[in-house]
Coordinates of C-alpha atoms in Angstrom, one line a residue:
M227 CA 124.6 75.9 116.9
S228 CA 128.3 75.0 116.7
D229 CA 130.8 77.7 115.8
E230 CA 133.7 75.9 117.7
S231 CA 134.0 72.5 116.3
G232 CA 134.7 70.6 113.2
N233 CA 132.6 68.2 111.0
A234 CA 133.5 65.2 109.0
G235 CA 135.4 67.2 106.6
G236 CA 136.6 69.9 108.9
G237 CA 137.9 68.6 112.4
G238 CA 137.8 66.2 115.1
G239 CA 135.3 67.6 117.5
D240 CA 132.3 66.5 115.8
D241 CA 133.6 63.0 115.5
L242 CA 134.3 62.9 119.2
S243 CA 130.8 64.2 120.0
S244 CA 129.3 61.5 117.7
L245 CA 131.4 58.8 119.3
S246 CA 130.3 59.9 122.8
G247 CA 126.7 59.8 121.7
F248 CA 127.3 56.4 120.1
F249 CA 128.5 54.9 123.4
F250 CA 125.7 56.6 125.3
Y251 CA 123.1 55.2 123.1
V252 CA 124.6 51.6 122.9
F253 CA 125.4 51.2 126.5
I254 CA 122.5 53.2 128.1
V255 CA 119.6 53.8 125.8
H256 CA 119.6 50.4 123.8
P257 CA 119.2 48.4 127.0
A258 CA 116.3 50.8 128.1
T259 CA 114.6 50.5 124.7
A260 CA 115.0 46.6 124.9
W261 CA 113.2 46.7 128.2
I262 CA 110.3 48.7 126.8
L263 CA 110.1 46.4 123.8
K264 CA 110.3 43.1 125.7
P265 CA 107.6 40.8 124.6
G266 CA 104.6 40.7 126.7
R267 CA 105.3 44.1 128.6
F268 CA 103.0 46.1 126.5
E269 CA 100.8 45.5 123.5
R270 CA 102.8 45.3 120.1
K271 CA 101.7 48.7 118.8
K272 CA 102.0 50.4 122.1
S273 CA 105.6 49.0 122.6
I274 CA 106.7 50.3 119.2
M275 CA 105.1 53.8 120.0
Y276 CA 106.6 54.0 123.5
A277 CA 110.1 53.0 122.1
I278 CA 110.0 55.6 119.3
G279 CA 108.7 58.2 121.7
F280 CA 111.4 57.4 124.1
L281 CA 114.2 57.6 121.5
A282 CA 112.8 60.7 120.0
M283 CA 112.5 62.5 123.4
L284 CA 116.0 61.5 124.5
A285 CA 117.6 62.5 121.1
A286 CA 115.8 65.9 121.2
V287 CA 116.9 66.5 124.7
K288 CA 120.6 65.5 124.2
T289 CA 120.8 67.3 120.9
G290 CA 119.1 70.4 122.3
M291 CA 121.7 70.5 125.3
E292 CA 124.5 70.2 122.9
M293 CA 123.3 72.9 120.8
Q294 CA 122.8 75.2 123.8
A295 CA 126.2 74.4 125.1
K296 CA 127.6 75.5 121.7
G297 CA 125.9 78.8 121.8
P298 CA 124.4 80.9 119.0
N299 CA 126.1 81.2 115.6
H300 CA 127.2 84.3 114.0
Y301 CA 123.9 84.8 112.1
S302 CA 121.9 84.4 115.3
L303 CA 124.3 86.8 117.1
L304 CA 123.5 89.6 114.7
G305 CA 120.0 88.7 114.1
V306 CA 120.3 88.3 110.4
S307 CA 119.5 85.4 108.0
R308 CA 121.8 83.3 105.8
N309 CA 120.8 85.2 102.8
S310 CA 121.0 88.6 104.3
S311 CA 122.9 91.3 102.2
P312 CA 126.1 93.0 103.3
L313 CA 124.0 96.1 103.9
D314 CA 121.6 94.4 106.2
I315 CA 124.5 92.9 108.1
K316 CA 126.1 96.3 108.5
R317 CA 122.8 97.8 109.9
A318 CA 122.4 94.9 112.2
Y319 CA 126.0 95.3 113.6
K320 CA 125.7 99.0 114.0
K321 CA 122.6 98.6 116.0
L322 CA 124.0 95.9 118.3
S323 CA 127.3 97.6 118.7
L324 CA 125.6 100.7 120.0
Q325 CA 123.7 98.6 122.4
L326 CA 126.5 96.3 123.6
H327 CA 129.4 98.9 123.7
P328 CA 131.1 98.5 127.0
D329 CA 131.1 102.3 127.6
K330 CA 127.2 102.2 127.5
N331 CA 127.2 99.1 129.9
P332 CA 129.7 99.9 132.7
N333 CA 127.9 97.8 135.3
D334 CA 128.0 94.7 133.0
P335 CA 131.2 92.8 133.5
T336 CA 130.4 90.6 130.3
A337 CA 129.8 93.7 128.1
S338 CA 133.2 93.5 126.6
A339 CA 133.0 89.9 125.9
K340 CA 129.5 90.3 124.2
F341 CA 130.8 93.2 122.1
D342 CA 133.8 91.2 121.0
R343 CA 131.7 88.3 119.9
V344 CA 129.4 90.4 117.8
K345 CA 132.5 92.2 116.4
K346 CA 134.0 88.6 115.5
A347 CA 130.6 87.6 113.9
Y348 CA 130.5 90.9 111.7
D349 CA 134.1 90.6 110.5
V350 CA 133.3 87.0 109.2
L351 CA 130.0 87.7 107.8
I352 CA 130.8 90.8 106.0
D353 CA 133.5 89.3 103.9
M354 CA 132.0 87.0 101.4
E355 CA 134.9 84.6 101.2
Y356 CA 135.0 84.1 105.0
R357 CA 131.3 83.9 105.0
E358 CA 131.3 81.0 102.6
V359 CA 134.1 79.2 104.7
Y360 CA 132.1 79.7 107.7
N361 CA 128.9 78.3 106.1
K362 CA 130.8 75.2 105.1
F363 CA 133.2 74.5 107.9
G364 CA 132.1 76.7 110.9
Q365 CA 134.5 78.8 113.1
D366 CA 137.2 76.2 112.9
G367 CA 137.4 76.7 109.2
I368 CA 138.0 80.5 109.7
N369 CA 140.6 79.9 112.4
S370 CA 142.6 77.4 110.2
S371 CA 142.0 79.3 106.9
K372 CA 140.4 76.1 105.5
R373 CA 139.4 76.0 101.9
F374 CA 137.4 73.3 100.1
D375 CA 139.6 70.7 98.7
E376 CA 137.6 68.1 96.9
T377 CA 140.3 65.1 97.4
Q378 CA 140.7 65.9 101.0
F379 CA 137.0 66.2 101.6
F380 CA 136.2 62.8 100.0
I381 CA 139.1 61.0 101.9
E382 CA 137.8 62.5 105.3
L383 CA 134.3 61.6 104.3
G384 CA 135.2 58.0 103.3
V385 CA 137.0 57.6 106.7
F386 CA 134.0 58.8 108.7
Y387 CA 131.4 56.7 106.8
V388 CA 133.5 53.6 106.6
T389 CA 134.1 53.8 110.3
W390 CA 130.4 54.3 111.2
G391 CA 129.5 51.5 108.5
I392 CA 131.7 49.0 110.3
M393 CA 130.4 49.9 113.8
A394 CA 126.7 49.6 112.4
Y395 CA 127.5 46.1 110.8
V396 CA 129.2 45.0 113.9
L397 CA 126.2 46.0 116.0
T398 CA 123.6 44.6 113.7
L399 CA 125.2 41.1 113.1
G400 CA 122.7 38.2 113.2
K401 CA 119.5 37.3 111.8
R402 CA 117.4 39.1 114.2
S403 CA 119.1 42.4 113.3
S404 CA 118.7 42.0 109.5
L405 CA 115.9 44.5 109.4
G406 CA 117.7 47.0 111.5
R407 CA 120.9 46.6 109.5
Q408 CA 118.8 47.3 106.4
W409 CA 117.2 50.6 107.8
T410 CA 120.5 51.7 109.4
F411 CA 122.5 51.3 106.0
T412 CA 119.6 53.1 104.2
G413 CA 120.0 56.0 106.6
L414 CA 123.8 56.1 106.3
I415 CA 123.4 56.2 102.5
V416 CA 120.8 59.1 102.6
M417 CA 123.0 60.9 105.0
L418 CA 126.0 60.6 102.8
V419 CA 124.1 61.9 99.7
V420 CA 122.8 64.8 101.7
E421 CA 126.3 65.7 103.1
I422 CA 127.8 65.7 99.7
T423 CA 125.0 67.7 98.3
L424 CA 125.4 70.3 101.0
M425 CA 129.2 70.5 101.1
T426 CA 129.8 70.5 97.2
S427 CA 127.0 73.0 96.3
Q428 CA 127.8 76.5 95.3
G429 CA 126.2 78.9 97.9
S430 CA 123.5 77.5 100.1
P431 CA 121.4 74.7 98.8
F432 CA 118.6 75.4 101.4
P433 CA 115.5 77.5 100.5
S434 CA 115.4 80.8 102.3
W435 CA 112.5 79.6 104.5
F436 CA 114.4 76.5 105.7
M437 CA 116.4 77.1 108.9
P438 CA 117.2 80.7 107.8
Q439 CA 120.0 81.3 110.4
N440 CA 121.8 77.9 110.1
T441 CA 124.5 76.9 107.9
E442 CA 125.4 73.7 105.9
Y443 CA 128.0 72.9 108.4
E444 CA 125.4 73.0 111.2
A445 CA 123.1 70.8 109.2
V446 CA 125.8 68.1 108.8
W447 CA 126.6 68.4 112.5
L448 CA 122.9 67.8 113.3
L449 CA 122.8 64.7 111.0
H450 CA 126.1 63.2 112.6
T451 CA 124.6 64.0 116.1
L452 CA 121.4 62.3 115.5
F453 CA 122.7 59.2 113.5
P454 CA 123.5 57.2 116.8
A455 CA 120.0 57.6 118.0
F456 CA 118.7 56.6 114.6
M457 CA 121.0 53.5 114.3
N458 CA 120.1 52.3 117.8
G459 CA 116.4 52.9 117.2
C460 CA 116.7 50.8 114.0
R461 CA 118.5 48.1 115.8
S462 CA 116.1 47.8 118.8
I463 CA 112.9 48.1 116.7
G464 CA 114.3 46.1 113.8
S465 CA 114.9 43.1 116.2
Y466 CA 111.5 43.5 117.7
L467 CA 109.7 43.4 114.3
Y468 CA 111.9 40.6 113.0
V469 CA 110.1 37.6 111.3
D470 CA 112.2 34.6 110.8
L471 CA 111.4 33.6 107.2
E472 CA 113.2 30.3 107.3
A473 CA 111.2 29.3 110.4
Q474 CA 108.0 30.3 108.6
T475 CA 109.0 28.2 105.6
R476 CA 109.7 25.1 107.6
Q477 CA 106.3 25.6 109.3
L478 CA 104.6 25.9 106.0
L479 CA 106.4 22.7 104.7
L480 CA 105.5 20.7 107.8
A481 CA 101.9 22.0 107.4
L482 CA 101.8 20.8 103.9
Q483 CA 103.3 17.5 104.9
E484 CA 100.7 16.9 107.6
Q485 CA 98.1 17.7 105.1
N486 CA 99.3 15.3 102.7
K487 CA 99.4 12.7 105.4
D488 CA 95.8 13.3 106.3
I489 CA 94.6 13.2 102.7
L490 CA 96.3 9.7 102.3
L491 CA 94.9 8.3 105.5
V492 CA 91.3 9.6 104.7
L493 CA 91.4 8.4 101.2
R494 CA 92.5 5.0 102.4
D495 CA 89.5 4.8 104.7
V496 CA 87.3 5.8 101.9
Q497 CA 88.8 3.1 99.7
I498 CA 88.3 0.6 102.5
G499 CA 84.7 1.7 103.0
V500 CA 84.0 1.6 99.4
Q501 CA 85.4 -2.1 99.2
N502 CA 83.2 -3.1 102.2
V503 CA 80.1 -1.6 100.4
Q504 CA 80.9 -3.6 97.3
A505 CA 81.6 -6.8 99.3
N506 CA 78.3 -6.5 101.3
G507 CA 76.3 -5.8 98.3
G508 CA 75.7 -2.2 98.9
G509 CA 75.4 -2.3 102.8
G510 CA 77.0 0.3 104.9
G511 CA 80.5 -0.6 105.9
G512 CA 82.3 0.2 109.1
G513 CA 85.6 1.4 107.4
R514 CA 88.7 0.2 109.5
L515 CA 86.6 -0.3 112.6
A516 CA 84.2 -2.8 110.7
T517 CA 87.2 -4.5 109.1
A518 CA 88.6 -5.3 112.4
G519 CA 85.4 -6.7 113.7
V520 CA 84.8 -3.9 116.2
A521 CA 81.4 -2.3 116.4
P522 CA 81.7 1.5 115.6
P523 CA 80.8 3.8 118.7
V524 CA 77.5 5.8 118.7
G525 CA 77.8 8.9 116.6
A526 CA 80.6 7.5 114.6
A527 CA 78.6 5.5 112.3
A528 CA 78.0 8.4 110.0
R529 CA 81.7 9.2 109.8
A530 CA 82.6 5.5 109.0
T531 CA 80.6 5.6 105.9
P532 CA 82.2 6.8 102.7
T533 CA 80.2 9.8 102.8
G534 CA 81.2 10.5 106.3
K535 CA 84.8 9.9 105.3
I536 CA 84.6 12.5 102.6
K537 CA 83.3 15.2 104.9
E538 CA 85.9 14.3 107.3
L539 CA 88.5 14.9 104.6
Q540 CA 86.9 18.2 103.9
E541 CA 87.2 19.4 107.4
R542 CA 90.8 18.3 107.8
L543 CA 91.6 20.1 104.5
Q544 CA 90.0 23.2 105.8
V545 CA 92.0 23.2 109.1
S546 CA 95.3 22.6 107.2
N547 CA 94.4 25.2 104.5
S548 CA 93.9 27.8 107.2
T549 CA 97.4 27.1 108.6
V550 CA 99.0 27.2 105.3
Q551 CA 97.1 30.5 104.4
Q552 CA 98.4 32.0 107.7
A553 CA 102.0 31.3 106.9
V554 CA 101.7 32.5 103.4
G555 CA 100.2 35.7 104.7
Q556 CA 103.0 36.4 107.1
L557 CA 105.5 35.8 104.2
K558 CA 103.6 38.2 101.9
S559 CA 103.5 40.7 104.7
E560 CA 107.1 40.6 105.3
K561 CA 107.9 40.9 101.6
S562 CA 105.5 43.9 101.3
N563 CA 107.3 45.6 104.3
S564 CA 110.7 44.9 102.8
N565 CA 109.6 46.6 99.5
F566 CA 108.0 49.5 101.3
G567 CA 111.2 50.3 103.0
F568 CA 113.1 50.5 99.5
Y569 CA 110.3 52.4 97.8
A570 CA 110.2 54.8 100.8
M571 CA 113.9 55.6 100.5
I572 CA 113.7 56.3 96.8
L573 CA 110.7 58.7 97.2
G574 CA 112.4 60.4 100.2
Y575 CA 115.4 61.2 97.9
V576 CA 113.3 62.4 95.1
A577 CA 111.4 64.8 97.5
F578 CA 114.6 66.0 99.0
S579 CA 116.0 66.7 95.7
Y580 CA 112.9 68.5 94.5
I581 CA 112.7 70.7 97.5
F582 CA 116.3 71.9 97.7
S583 CA 116.7 72.3 93.8
S584 CA 113.7 74.6 93.6

């Protein structure tokens, strides 16, 4: 990974890389994702799967190309791990220096450059103070003799995250982006907590088996590089999954209003029918049709009786209730999804703390 650029607390190269990635995702990737998620183009589940797969593939390819362009870090050059002892580093350097020495490779024009890179990596990693600076700030930290300063670190960290927070907020304005905004700021907060944990810890907070040849600096660089993809994915998929709760509430109220009207009308018919039965000495009334002096049509006589009207009332109530239940079910589903996102964030943070503290 990178040994030539800075991070949020150590230089501008990473910021520029993140900004270039931001514009790439906003002006190229987001329209392509919107095309995939266009309603009616694919089935709902397939649209989401295709969009996630497209974003993941693009982010992996782009990040992989950037990592390859940066070249291997000092640990990878020497073939040692982050937790290797000075003795292990000396042995690895001795072996490589014998293999790459220009005198033993007279036909290789790059032998001298390769040997110098290995020597530079050895000089950094064999010195424990330089090694700690390199793990936190990369090669730029070595070149500038950078040391961790808590005040400066938090100022630079604040500038970085406030800038990205403003951009994320502007891009997710509007009701349709509310879900994407929630996901984006959740990810931003998690990334902030992870970065503070990595940069303020004494030594490496990673287990020995996790990314054994990578540093805290490179982990932060990776988070910053992937965040534009994450933000635009949240923005696109969040808009696609958005449910207008206000519109659903209006529909629910309208359904209840129509149901109330139906109940009142049918009860009025029942009342008229009962009055006709009483007036005719128990004979079957014709409801409003009989009152108007019009003979009820064939097949409508049963519904014109009080019993028929009650059955009609039951049928209308069943139809209205199904509409109301559907709207209420969607409201509950939306609330459940919102709560799931919150609890998932809490569980993720607990899991992260447990893994890296053990």
